[in-house]
Amino acid sequence: DAMVIQNPRYQVTQFGKPVTLSCSQTLNHNVMYWYQQKSSQAPKLLFHYYDKDFNNEADTPDNFQSRRPNTSFCFLDIRSPGLGDAAMYLCATSGWRGSPLHFGNGTRLTVT
Amino acid sequence: DAKTTQPNSMESNEEEPVHLPCNHSTISGTDYIHWYRQLPSQGPEYVIHGLTSNVNNRMASLAIAEDRKSSTLILHRATLRDAAVYYCIPLSQGNLIFGKGTKLSVKP
């Protein structure tokens, strides 16, 4: 089945140690998104790619970066994780802006 | 982005219909009304979307008010598996921005 896959499901990192989360898709969708979801809160959009065009949300911290080397893969890099960055990170894709999103099941990041 | 208002929580009995309301009085003429749900420990899942006419699919029905300032997601027979947070999101060419949603509990 075509889908959005996030690895790993759980990630533990140390305070200040860079970490990379990955997302892959078999849907061949143009748009890929990264959301952050903290406990008992709604998902919050960090940034998205429309093809190779990167679009950052205004309030996304500089500590968060993203790479999209090809259509299928997208990475979220957290350069110096703080305790406040512990959250579920969700990747999503859509065929075009405004079309329904397909989400992965997320990577739960713990910062020790 | 259009603002939405949804009840914080709702309860339903299993196998009964559920009507989840959403107010979106500032919706623009080109915004579709999208509904997503998020089951515990999973990513959000697309449920349904519509512009003006009522819409049906295998998961749910969407009833849209004539003035488009509100909509209602209808689950015709709630099951335990429908317990989730339901998000109503106006969307056109912009990005999906989640509000607080409605937490639906389903009692056996």
Coordinates of N, CA and C in Angstrom, one line a residue:
Chain A
D1 N 0.8 -1.2 0.0 CA 0.0 0.0 0.0 C 0.9 1.2 0.0
A2 N 0.5 2.2 -0.8 CA 1.2 3.5 -0.8 C 1.0 4.1 0.6
M3 N 2.1 4.7 1.1 CA 2.0 5.2 2.4 C 3.2 6.2 2.8
V4 N 3.1 6.7 4.0 CA 4.1 7.6 4.5 C 4.7 6.9 5.7
I5 N 6.0 6.8 5.7 CA 6.7 6.0 6.7 C 7.7 6.8 7.4
Q6 N 7.6 6.8 8.7 CA 8.5 7.5 9.6 C 9.4 6.6 10.4
N7 N 10.6 6.9 10.4 CA 11.6 6.1 11.2 C 12.5 7.0 11.9
P8 N 12.9 6.6 13.2 CA 12.3 5.5 13.9 C 11.0 5.9 14.5
R9 N 10.3 5.0 15.1 CA 9.0 5.3 15.8 C 9.3 6.0 17.1
Y10 N 10.4 5.7 17.8 CA 10.8 6.3 19.0 C 12.3 6.7 18.9
Q11 N 12.6 7.9 19.3 CA 14.0 8.4 19.3 C 14.4 9.1 20.6
V12 N 15.5 8.7 21.1 CA 16.0 9.3 22.3 C 17.3 10.0 22.0
T13 N 17.4 11.2 22.4 CA 18.6 12.0 22.2 C 19.0 12.8 23.4
Q14 N 20.2 13.2 23.5 CA 20.7 13.9 24.6 C 20.6 15.4 24.4
F15 N 20.4 16.1 25.4 CA 20.3 17.6 25.4 C 21.5 18.1 24.5
G16 N 21.2 18.9 23.5 CA 22.3 19.5 22.7 C 22.9 18.6 21.6
K17 N 22.5 17.3 21.6 CA 23.1 16.4 20.6 C 22.2 16.4 19.3
P18 N 22.8 16.7 18.2 CA 22.0 16.8 16.9 C 21.3 15.5 16.7
V19 N 20.1 15.6 16.1 CA 19.3 14.4 15.8 C 18.6 14.6 14.5
T20 N 18.4 13.5 13.7 CA 17.7 13.6 12.4 C 16.6 12.6 12.4
L21 N 15.4 13.1 12.0 CA 14.3 12.2 11.9 C 14.0 12.1 10.4
S22 N 13.5 10.9 10.0 CA 13.3 10.7 8.5 C 11.9 10.3 8.2
C23 N 11.6 10.6 6.9 CA 10.2 10.4 6.4 C 10.4 10.0 5.0
S24 N 9.7 8.9 4.6 CA 9.7 8.5 3.2 C 8.2 8.3 2.8
Q25 N 8.0 8.5 1.5 CA 6.6 8.3 0.9 C 6.7 7.5 -0.4
T26 N 5.6 6.7 -0.6 CA 5.5 6.0 -1.8 C 4.3 6.5 -2.7
L27 N 3.8 7.7 -2.3 CA 2.7 8.3 -3.0 C 3.0 9.2 -4.1
N28 N 4.3 9.5 -4.2 CA 4.8 10.4 -5.3 C 4.2 11.8 -5.2
H29 N 3.9 12.2 -4.0 CA 3.3 13.5 -3.8 C 4.3 14.6 -3.8
N30 N 3.8 15.8 -4.3 CA 4.7 17.0 -4.5 C 5.0 17.6 -3.2
V31 N 4.1 17.6 -2.2 CA 4.2 18.4 -1.0 C 4.5 17.5 0.2
M32 N 5.5 17.9 1.0 CA 5.8 17.2 2.2 C 5.9 18.2 3.3
Y33 N 5.3 17.8 4.5 CA 5.2 18.7 5.6 C 5.8 18.0 6.9
W34 N 6.3 18.9 7.8 CA 6.6 18.4 9.1 C 5.8 19.2 10.1
Y35 N 5.2 18.4 11.1 CA 4.5 19.0 12.2 C 5.1 18.5 13.5
Q36 N 5.0 19.4 14.5 CA 5.4 19.1 15.8 C 4.1 19.0 16.7
Q37 N 4.0 17.9 17.5 CA 2.8 17.8 18.4 C 3.3 17.5 19.8
K38 N 3.1 18.4 20.7 CA 3.4 18.2 22.1 C 2.2 17.6 22.8
S39 N 2.5 17.1 23.9 CA 1.5 16.3 24.6 C 0.2 17.1 24.8
S40 N -0.9 16.5 24.5 CA -2.3 17.1 24.7 C -2.5 18.4 23.9
Q41 N -1.7 18.6 22.8 CA -1.8 19.8 22.0 C -2.1 19.3 20.5
A42 N -2.6 20.2 19.7 CA -2.8 20.0 18.3 C -1.5 20.0 17.6
P43 N -1.4 19.3 16.4 CA -0.2 19.4 15.6 C 0.1 20.8 15.2
K44 N 1.4 21.2 15.2 CA 1.8 22.6 14.8 C 2.7 22.5 13.6
L45 N 2.4 23.2 12.5 CA 3.2 23.1 11.3 C 4.5 23.8 11.5
L46 N 5.6 23.1 11.2 CA 7.0 23.7 11.2 C 7.4 24.2 9.9
F47 N 7.3 23.4 8.9 CA 7.6 23.8 7.5 C 7.1 22.8 6.5
H48 N 7.2 23.2 5.2 CA 6.8 22.2 4.2 C 7.6 22.5 2.9
Y49 N 7.7 21.5 2.1 CA 8.3 21.6 0.8 C 7.2 21.4 -0.3
Y50 N 7.2 22.3 -1.2 CA 6.4 22.1 -2.4 C 7.4 21.8 -3.5
D51 N 7.5 20.6 -3.9 CA 8.6 20.1 -4.7 C 9.9 20.4 -4.0
K52 N 10.8 21.2 -4.6 CA 12.1 21.5 -3.9 C 12.0 22.8 -3.2
D53 N 10.9 23.5 -3.3 CA 10.8 24.8 -2.7 C 10.5 24.7 -1.2
F54 N 11.4 25.2 -0.3 CA 11.2 25.1 1.1 C 10.4 26.3 1.6
N55 N 9.5 26.0 2.5 CA 8.7 27.1 3.1 C 8.6 26.9 4.6
N56 N 9.2 27.9 5.3 CA 9.3 27.8 6.7 C 8.2 28.6 7.4
E57 N 7.6 28.1 8.4 CA 6.6 28.9 9.2 C 7.3 30.0 10.0
A58 N 6.7 31.1 10.1 CA 7.4 32.3 10.7 C 7.9 32.0 12.1
D59 N 7.2 31.2 12.9 CA 7.6 31.0 14.3 C 8.3 29.7 14.5
T60 N 8.8 29.0 13.4 CA 9.6 27.8 13.6 C 11.0 28.2 14.0
P61 N 11.5 27.7 15.1 CA 12.8 28.1 15.6 C 13.9 27.7 14.6
D62 N 15.0 28.5 14.6 CA 16.2 28.2 13.7 C 16.8 26.9 14.0
N63 N 16.6 26.4 15.2 CA 17.1 25.1 15.6 C 16.6 23.9 14.7
F64 N 15.5 24.2 14.0 CA 14.9 23.1 13.2 C 15.2 23.4 11.7
Q65 N 15.7 22.4 11.1 CA 16.1 22.5 9.6 C 15.5 21.3 8.9
S66 N 15.4 21.4 7.6 CA 14.8 20.3 6.9 C 15.6 20.1 5.5
R67 N 15.6 18.9 5.1 CA 16.2 18.5 3.8 C 15.3 17.6 3.0
R68 N 15.2 17.9 1.7 CA 14.4 17.0 0.8 C 15.3 16.6 -0.4
P69 N 16.1 15.5 -0.3 CA 17.0 15.2 -1.4 C 16.3 14.7 -2.6
N70 N 15.1 14.2 -2.5 CA 14.4 13.7 -3.7 C 12.9 13.7 -3.3
T71 N 12.1 13.3 -4.3 CA 10.6 13.3 -4.0 C 10.2 12.5 -2.9
S72 N 10.9 11.3 -2.7 CA 10.4 10.3 -1.8 C 10.8 10.6 -0.3
F73 N 11.9 11.3 -0.1 CA 12.4 11.4 1.3 C 12.5 12.9 1.8
C74 N 12.3 13.0 3.1 CA 12.4 14.3 3.7 C 12.9 14.1 5.1
F75 N 13.8 15.0 5.5 CA 14.4 14.8 6.8 C 14.2 16.0 7.7
L76 N 14.1 15.8 9.0 CA 14.0 16.9 10.0 C 15.2 16.8 10.8
D77 N 16.0 17.9 10.8 CA 17.2 18.0 11.6 C 17.0 19.0 12.8
I78 N 17.3 18.5 14.0 CA 17.2 19.4 15.1 C 18.7 19.6 15.6
R79 N 19.2 20.8 15.4 CA 20.6 21.0 15.6 C 21.1 20.8 17.0
S80 N 20.3 21.4 17.9 CA 20.7 21.3 19.3 C 19.4 21.2 20.2
P81 N 19.0 19.9 20.3 CA 17.7 19.7 21.0 C 17.7 20.2 22.4
G82 N 16.6 20.9 22.8 CA 16.4 21.2 24.2 C 15.3 20.4 24.7
L83 N 15.1 20.4 26.0 CA 14.1 19.6 26.7 C 12.7 20.0 26.1
G84 N 12.5 21.2 25.7 CA 11.3 21.7 25.2 C 11.0 21.2 23.8
D85 N 11.9 20.5 23.2 CA 11.7 19.9 21.8 C 11.2 18.5 21.9
A86 N 11.1 18.0 23.1 CA 10.5 16.6 23.2 C 9.0 16.7 22.7
A87 N 8.7 15.8 21.8 CA 7.4 15.9 21.2 C 7.2 14.7 20.2
M88 N 6.0 14.6 19.6 CA 5.8 13.8 18.5 C 6.1 14.6 17.2
Y89 N 6.8 14.1 16.3 CA 7.0 14.8 15.0 C 6.4 14.0 13.9
L90 N 5.5 14.7 13.2 CA 4.6 14.1 12.2 C 5.0 14.5 10.8
C91 N 5.2 13.6 9.9 CA 5.4 13.9 8.5 C 4.1 13.7 7.8
A92 N 3.9 14.5 6.8 CA 2.7 14.3 6.0 C 3.0 14.7 4.5
T93 N 2.2 14.2 3.6 CA 2.3 14.5 2.2 C 0.9 14.9 1.6
S94 N 1.0 15.6 0.5 CA -0.2 15.8 -0.3 C 0.2 16.0 -1.7
G95 N -0.8 15.7 -2.6 CA -0.5 15.8 -4.0 C -0.3 17.3 -4.5
W96 N -1.0 18.2 -3.9 CA -0.9 19.6 -4.2 C -1.5 20.4 -3.0
R97 N -1.2 21.7 -3.0 CA -1.7 22.5 -1.9 C -3.2 22.4 -1.9
G98 N -3.8 22.2 -0.7 CA -5.2 22.1 -0.6 C -5.8 20.8 -0.7
S99 N -5.1 19.8 -1.2 CA -5.6 18.4 -1.3 C -5.4 17.7 0.1
P100 N -6.1 16.7 0.3 CA -6.0 16.0 1.6 C -4.6 15.5 1.9
L101 N -4.2 15.6 3.2 CA -2.9 15.2 3.6 C -2.9 13.7 4.1
H102 N -1.8 13.1 3.8 CA -1.6 11.7 4.3 C -0.5 11.8 5.4
F103 N -0.8 11.3 6.6 CA 0.2 11.4 7.6 C 0.9 10.1 7.9
G104 N 2.1 10.2 8.4 CA 2.8 9.0 9.0 C 2.3 8.9 10.4
N105 N 2.8 7.9 11.1 CA 2.4 7.6 12.5 C 3.4 8.3 13.5
G106 N 4.3 9.1 12.9 CA 5.1 10.0 13.8 C 6.3 9.3 14.4
T107 N 7.2 10.2 14.8 CA 8.4 9.8 15.6 C 8.3 10.5 17.0
R108 N 8.3 9.7 18.0 CA 8.2 10.4 19.4 C 9.7 10.6 19.8
L109 N 10.0 11.9 20.0 CA 11.4 12.3 20.4 C 11.4 12.5 21.9
T110 N 12.4 11.9 22.6 CA 12.6 12.2 24.0 C 14.0 12.8 24.1
V111 N 14.1 13.9 24.9 CA 15.4 14.5 25.1 C 15.8 14.4 26.5
T112 N 17.0 13.8 26.8 CA 17.4 13.5 28.1 C 18.5 14.5 28.6
Chain B
D1 N -5.9 32.8 8.0 CA -6.6 31.5 8.2 C -7.9 31.7 8.9
A2 N -8.9 31.0 8.5 CA -10.2 31.1 9.1 C -10.1 30.4 10.5
K3 N -10.8 31.1 11.5 CA -10.9 30.5 12.8 C -12.0 29.5 12.9
T4 N -11.8 28.5 13.7 CA -12.9 27.5 14.0 C -13.2 27.4 15.4
T5 N -14.4 27.0 15.7 CA -14.8 26.7 17.1 C -15.5 25.4 17.2
Q6 N -14.9 24.5 18.0 CA -15.5 23.2 18.2 C -15.6 22.9 19.7
P7 N -16.6 22.1 20.1 CA -16.6 21.7 21.5 C -15.3 21.0 21.9
N8 N -14.9 21.2 23.1 CA -13.7 20.5 23.6 C -13.9 19.0 23.6
S9 N -15.0 18.5 24.0 CA -15.2 17.1 24.1 C -16.7 16.8 23.9
M10 N -16.9 15.5 23.4 CA -18.3 15.0 23.3 C -18.2 13.5 23.6
E11 N -19.4 13.0 24.1 CA -19.5 11.6 24.4 C -20.6 11.0 23.5
S12 N -20.5 9.7 23.2 CA -21.5 9.0 22.4 C -21.5 7.6 22.9
N13 N -22.7 7.0 22.7 CA -22.8 5.5 22.9 C -22.5 4.8 21.6
E14 N -21.9 3.6 21.8 CA -21.6 2.8 20.7 C -22.9 2.5 19.9
E15 N -22.7 2.5 18.5 CA -23.8 2.2 17.6 C -24.8 3.3 17.5
E16 N -24.6 4.4 18.1 CA -25.5 5.5 17.9 C -24.9 6.6 17.0
P17 N -25.7 7.4 16.3 CA -25.1 8.4 15.5 C -24.4 9.5 16.3
V18 N -23.4 10.1 15.7 CA -22.7 11.3 16.4 C -22.7 12.4 15.5
H19 N -23.0 13.6 16.0 CA -23.0 14.8 15.2 C -21.9 15.8 15.8
L20 N -20.9 16.0 15.1 CA -19.8 16.8 15.6 C -19.9 18.2 14.9
P21 N -20.1 19.2 15.7 CA -20.3 20.6 15.1 C -19.0 21.3 15.0
C22 N -19.0 22.3 14.0 CA -17.9 23.2 13.9 C -18.4 24.5 13.3
N23 N -18.0 25.6 14.0 CA -18.3 26.9 13.5 C -17.1 27.5 12.8
H24 N -17.2 28.0 11.6 CA -16.1 28.7 10.9 C -16.7 29.9 10.2
S25 N -17.1 30.9 11.0 CA -17.8 32.0 10.5 C -16.9 32.9 9.6
T26 N -15.6 32.8 9.7 CA -14.7 33.7 8.9 C -14.2 33.0 7.7
I27 N -14.8 31.9 7.3 CA -14.3 31.1 6.2 C -14.4 31.9 4.9
S28 N -13.4 31.7 4.0 CA -13.4 32.4 2.7 C -14.1 31.6 1.7
G29 N -14.5 32.3 0.6 CA -15.3 31.6 -0.4 C -14.6 30.4 -1.1
T30 N -13.3 30.4 -1.0 CA -12.6 29.3 -1.7 C -12.1 28.2 -0.8
D31 N -12.3 28.4 0.5 CA -11.9 27.4 1.5 C -12.8 26.1 1.5
Y32 N -12.2 25.0 1.3 CA -12.9 23.8 1.5 C -12.9 23.5 3.1
I33 N -13.9 22.7 3.5 CA -13.9 22.4 4.9 C -13.4 20.9 5.0
H34 N -12.3 20.8 5.7 CA -11.7 19.5 5.8 C -11.9 19.0 7.3
W35 N -12.1 17.7 7.4 CA -12.1 17.1 8.7 C -11.1 16.0 8.8
Y36 N -10.3 16.0 9.9 CA -9.4 15.0 10.1 C -9.7 14.4 11.5
R37 N -9.2 13.2 11.8 CA -9.3 12.7 13.2 C -7.9 12.1 13.5
Q38 N -7.7 12.1 14.8 CA -6.4 11.5 15.3 C -6.7 10.5 16.4
L39 N -6.5 9.2 16.1 CA -6.6 8.2 17.1 C -5.4 8.2 18.1
P40 N -5.6 7.7 19.3 CA -4.4 7.7 20.2 C -3.2 7.1 19.6
S41 N -2.1 7.7 19.8 CA -0.8 7.2 19.3 C -0.6 7.1 17.8
Q42 N -1.4 7.8 17.1 CA -1.3 7.7 15.6 C -1.3 9.1 15.0
G43 N -0.9 9.2 13.8 CA -0.9 10.4 13.1 C -2.4 10.8 12.7
P44 N -2.6 12.0 12.4 CA -4.0 12.4 12.0 C -4.4 11.6 10.7
E45 N -5.7 11.5 10.5 CA -6.2 10.7 9.4 C -7.3 11.5 8.7
Y46 N -7.2 11.7 7.4 CA -8.2 12.4 6.6 C -9.5 11.7 6.7
V47 N -10.6 12.5 7.0 CA -11.9 11.9 7.1 C -12.8 12.3 5.8
I48 N -12.9 13.6 5.6 CA -13.8 14.0 4.5 C -13.6 15.5 4.3
H49 N -14.0 16.0 3.1 CA -14.0 17.4 2.9 C -15.0 17.8 1.9
G50 N -15.4 19.1 1.9 CA -16.5 19.6 1.0 C -16.4 21.1 0.9
L51 N -17.1 21.6 -0.1 CA -17.1 23.0 -0.3 C -18.5 23.7 0.0
T52 N -19.5 23.2 -0.7 CA -20.9 23.7 -0.4 C -21.9 22.6 -0.2
S53 N -21.8 21.6 -1.0 CA -22.8 20.5 -0.9 C -22.4 19.5 0.2
N54 N -23.4 18.9 0.7 CA -23.2 17.8 1.6 C -22.4 16.7 0.9
V55 N -21.6 16.0 1.7 CA -20.7 15.0 1.1 C -20.8 13.7 2.0
N56 N -20.7 12.6 1.3 CA -20.7 11.3 2.0 C -19.5 10.5 1.5
N57 N -19.0 9.7 2.4 CA -18.0 8.7 2.0 C -18.2 7.5 3.0
R58 N -17.3 6.6 2.9 CA -17.4 5.3 3.7 C -17.2 5.6 5.1
M59 N -16.5 6.7 5.5 CA -16.3 6.9 6.9 C -17.3 7.8 7.6
A60 N -17.9 8.8 6.8 CA -18.7 9.8 7.5 C -19.5 10.6 6.4
S61 N -20.4 11.4 7.0 CA -21.0 12.4 6.1 C -20.7 13.8 6.6
L62 N -20.7 14.8 5.7 CA -20.4 16.1 6.1 C -21.6 17.0 5.6
A63 N -22.2 17.7 6.6 CA -23.3 18.5 6.3 C -22.8 20.0 6.4
I64 N -23.0 20.8 5.4 CA -22.5 22.1 5.4 C -23.6 23.1 5.3
A65 N -23.6 24.1 6.2 CA -24.7 25.0 6.3 C -24.8 25.9 5.0
E66 N -25.9 26.3 4.7 CA -26.1 27.1 3.4 C -25.2 28.3 3.4
D67 N -25.0 29.0 4.5 CA -24.1 30.2 4.5 C -22.6 29.8 4.7
R68 N -22.4 28.5 4.8 CA -21.0 28.0 5.0 C -20.3 28.4 6.3
K69 N -21.0 28.9 7.2 CA -20.4 29.4 8.4 C -20.3 28.3 9.5
S70 N -20.9 27.2 9.2 CA -20.8 26.0 10.1 C -20.9 24.7 9.3
S71 N -20.4 23.7 9.9 CA -20.6 22.4 9.3 C -20.7 21.3 10.4
T72 N -21.2 20.1 10.1 CA -21.3 19.1 11.0 C -20.8 17.8 10.4
L73 N -19.9 17.1 11.1 CA -19.5 15.8 10.7 C -20.4 14.8 11.4
I74 N -20.9 13.9 10.6 CA -21.8 12.9 11.1 C -21.2 11.5 11.0
L75 N -21.1 10.8 12.1 CA -20.7 9.4 12.1 C -22.0 8.7 12.3
H76 N -22.4 7.8 11.4 CA -23.8 7.3 11.4 C -24.0 6.2 12.5
R77 N -22.9 5.5 12.8 CA -23.0 4.5 13.9 C -21.6 4.4 14.5
A78 N -21.5 5.1 15.7 CA -20.2 5.2 16.3 C -19.7 3.8 16.8
T79 N -18.5 3.6 16.6 CA -17.9 2.3 17.2 C -16.8 2.8 18.2
L80 N -16.3 1.8 18.9 CA -15.2 2.2 19.9 C -14.0 2.7 19.2
R81 N -13.8 2.2 17.9 CA -12.6 2.6 17.1 C -12.7 4.1 16.7
D82 N -13.9 4.7 16.8 CA -14.1 6.1 16.4 C -13.7 7.1 17.5
A83 N -13.3 6.6 18.7 CA -12.9 7.4 19.7 C -11.5 8.1 19.3
A84 N -11.6 9.4 19.2 CA -10.4 10.2 18.7 C -10.7 11.6 18.9
V85 N -9.7 12.4 18.5 CA -9.8 13.9 18.4 C -10.2 14.2 17.0
Y86 N -11.3 15.0 16.8 CA -11.7 15.3 15.5 C -11.4 16.8 15.2
Y87 N -10.8 17.1 14.1 CA -10.4 18.5 13.8 C -11.2 18.9 12.5
C88 N -11.7 20.1 12.6 CA -12.4 20.8 11.5 C -11.4 21.9 11.0
I89 N -11.1 21.9 9.7 CA -10.1 22.8 9.2 C -10.5 23.4 7.9
P90 N -10.7 24.7 7.8 CA -11.0 25.3 6.5 C -9.6 25.4 5.7
L91 N -9.7 25.1 4.5 CA -8.4 25.0 3.7 C -8.7 25.2 2.2
S92 N -7.8 26.1 1.6 CA -7.8 26.2 0.2 C -6.4 26.0 -0.3
Q93 N -5.7 27.0 -0.7 CA -4.4 26.8 -1.2 C -3.3 26.9 -0.1
G94 N -3.8 27.2 1.1 CA -2.8 27.4 2.2 C -2.4 26.0 2.8
N95 N -1.9 26.1 4.0 CA -1.5 24.9 4.7 C -2.5 24.5 5.8
L96 N -2.5 23.2 6.1 CA -3.4 22.6 7.1 C -3.0 23.1 8.5
I97 N -3.8 24.0 9.1 CA -3.5 24.5 10.4 C -4.5 23.9 11.4
F98 N -4.1 23.2 12.4 CA -5.0 22.5 13.3 C -5.4 23.4 14.4
G99 N -6.7 23.4 14.7 CA -7.2 24.0 16.0 C -7.2 22.9 17.1
K100 N -8.0 23.2 18.1 CA -7.9 22.3 19.3 C -8.7 21.0 19.1
G101 N -9.7 21.0 18.2 CA -10.5 19.8 17.9 C -11.4 19.4 19.0
T102 N -12.2 18.4 18.8 CA -13.2 17.8 19.7 C -12.7 16.4 20.0
K103 N -12.6 16.1 21.3 CA -12.2 14.8 21.7 C -13.5 14.0 21.9
L104 N -13.7 13.0 21.1 CA -14.9 12.1 21.1 C -14.6 10.9 21.9
S105 N -15.4 10.6 22.9 CA -15.4 9.4 23.7 C -16.6 8.5 23.3
V106 N -16.4 7.2 23.1 CA -17.5 6.3 22.7 C -17.6 5.3 23.8
K107 N -18.8 5.2 24.4 CA -19.1 4.3 25.5 C -19.7 3.0 25.0
P108 N -19.2 1.8 25.5 CA -19.8 0.6 25.0 C -21.3 0.4 25.5

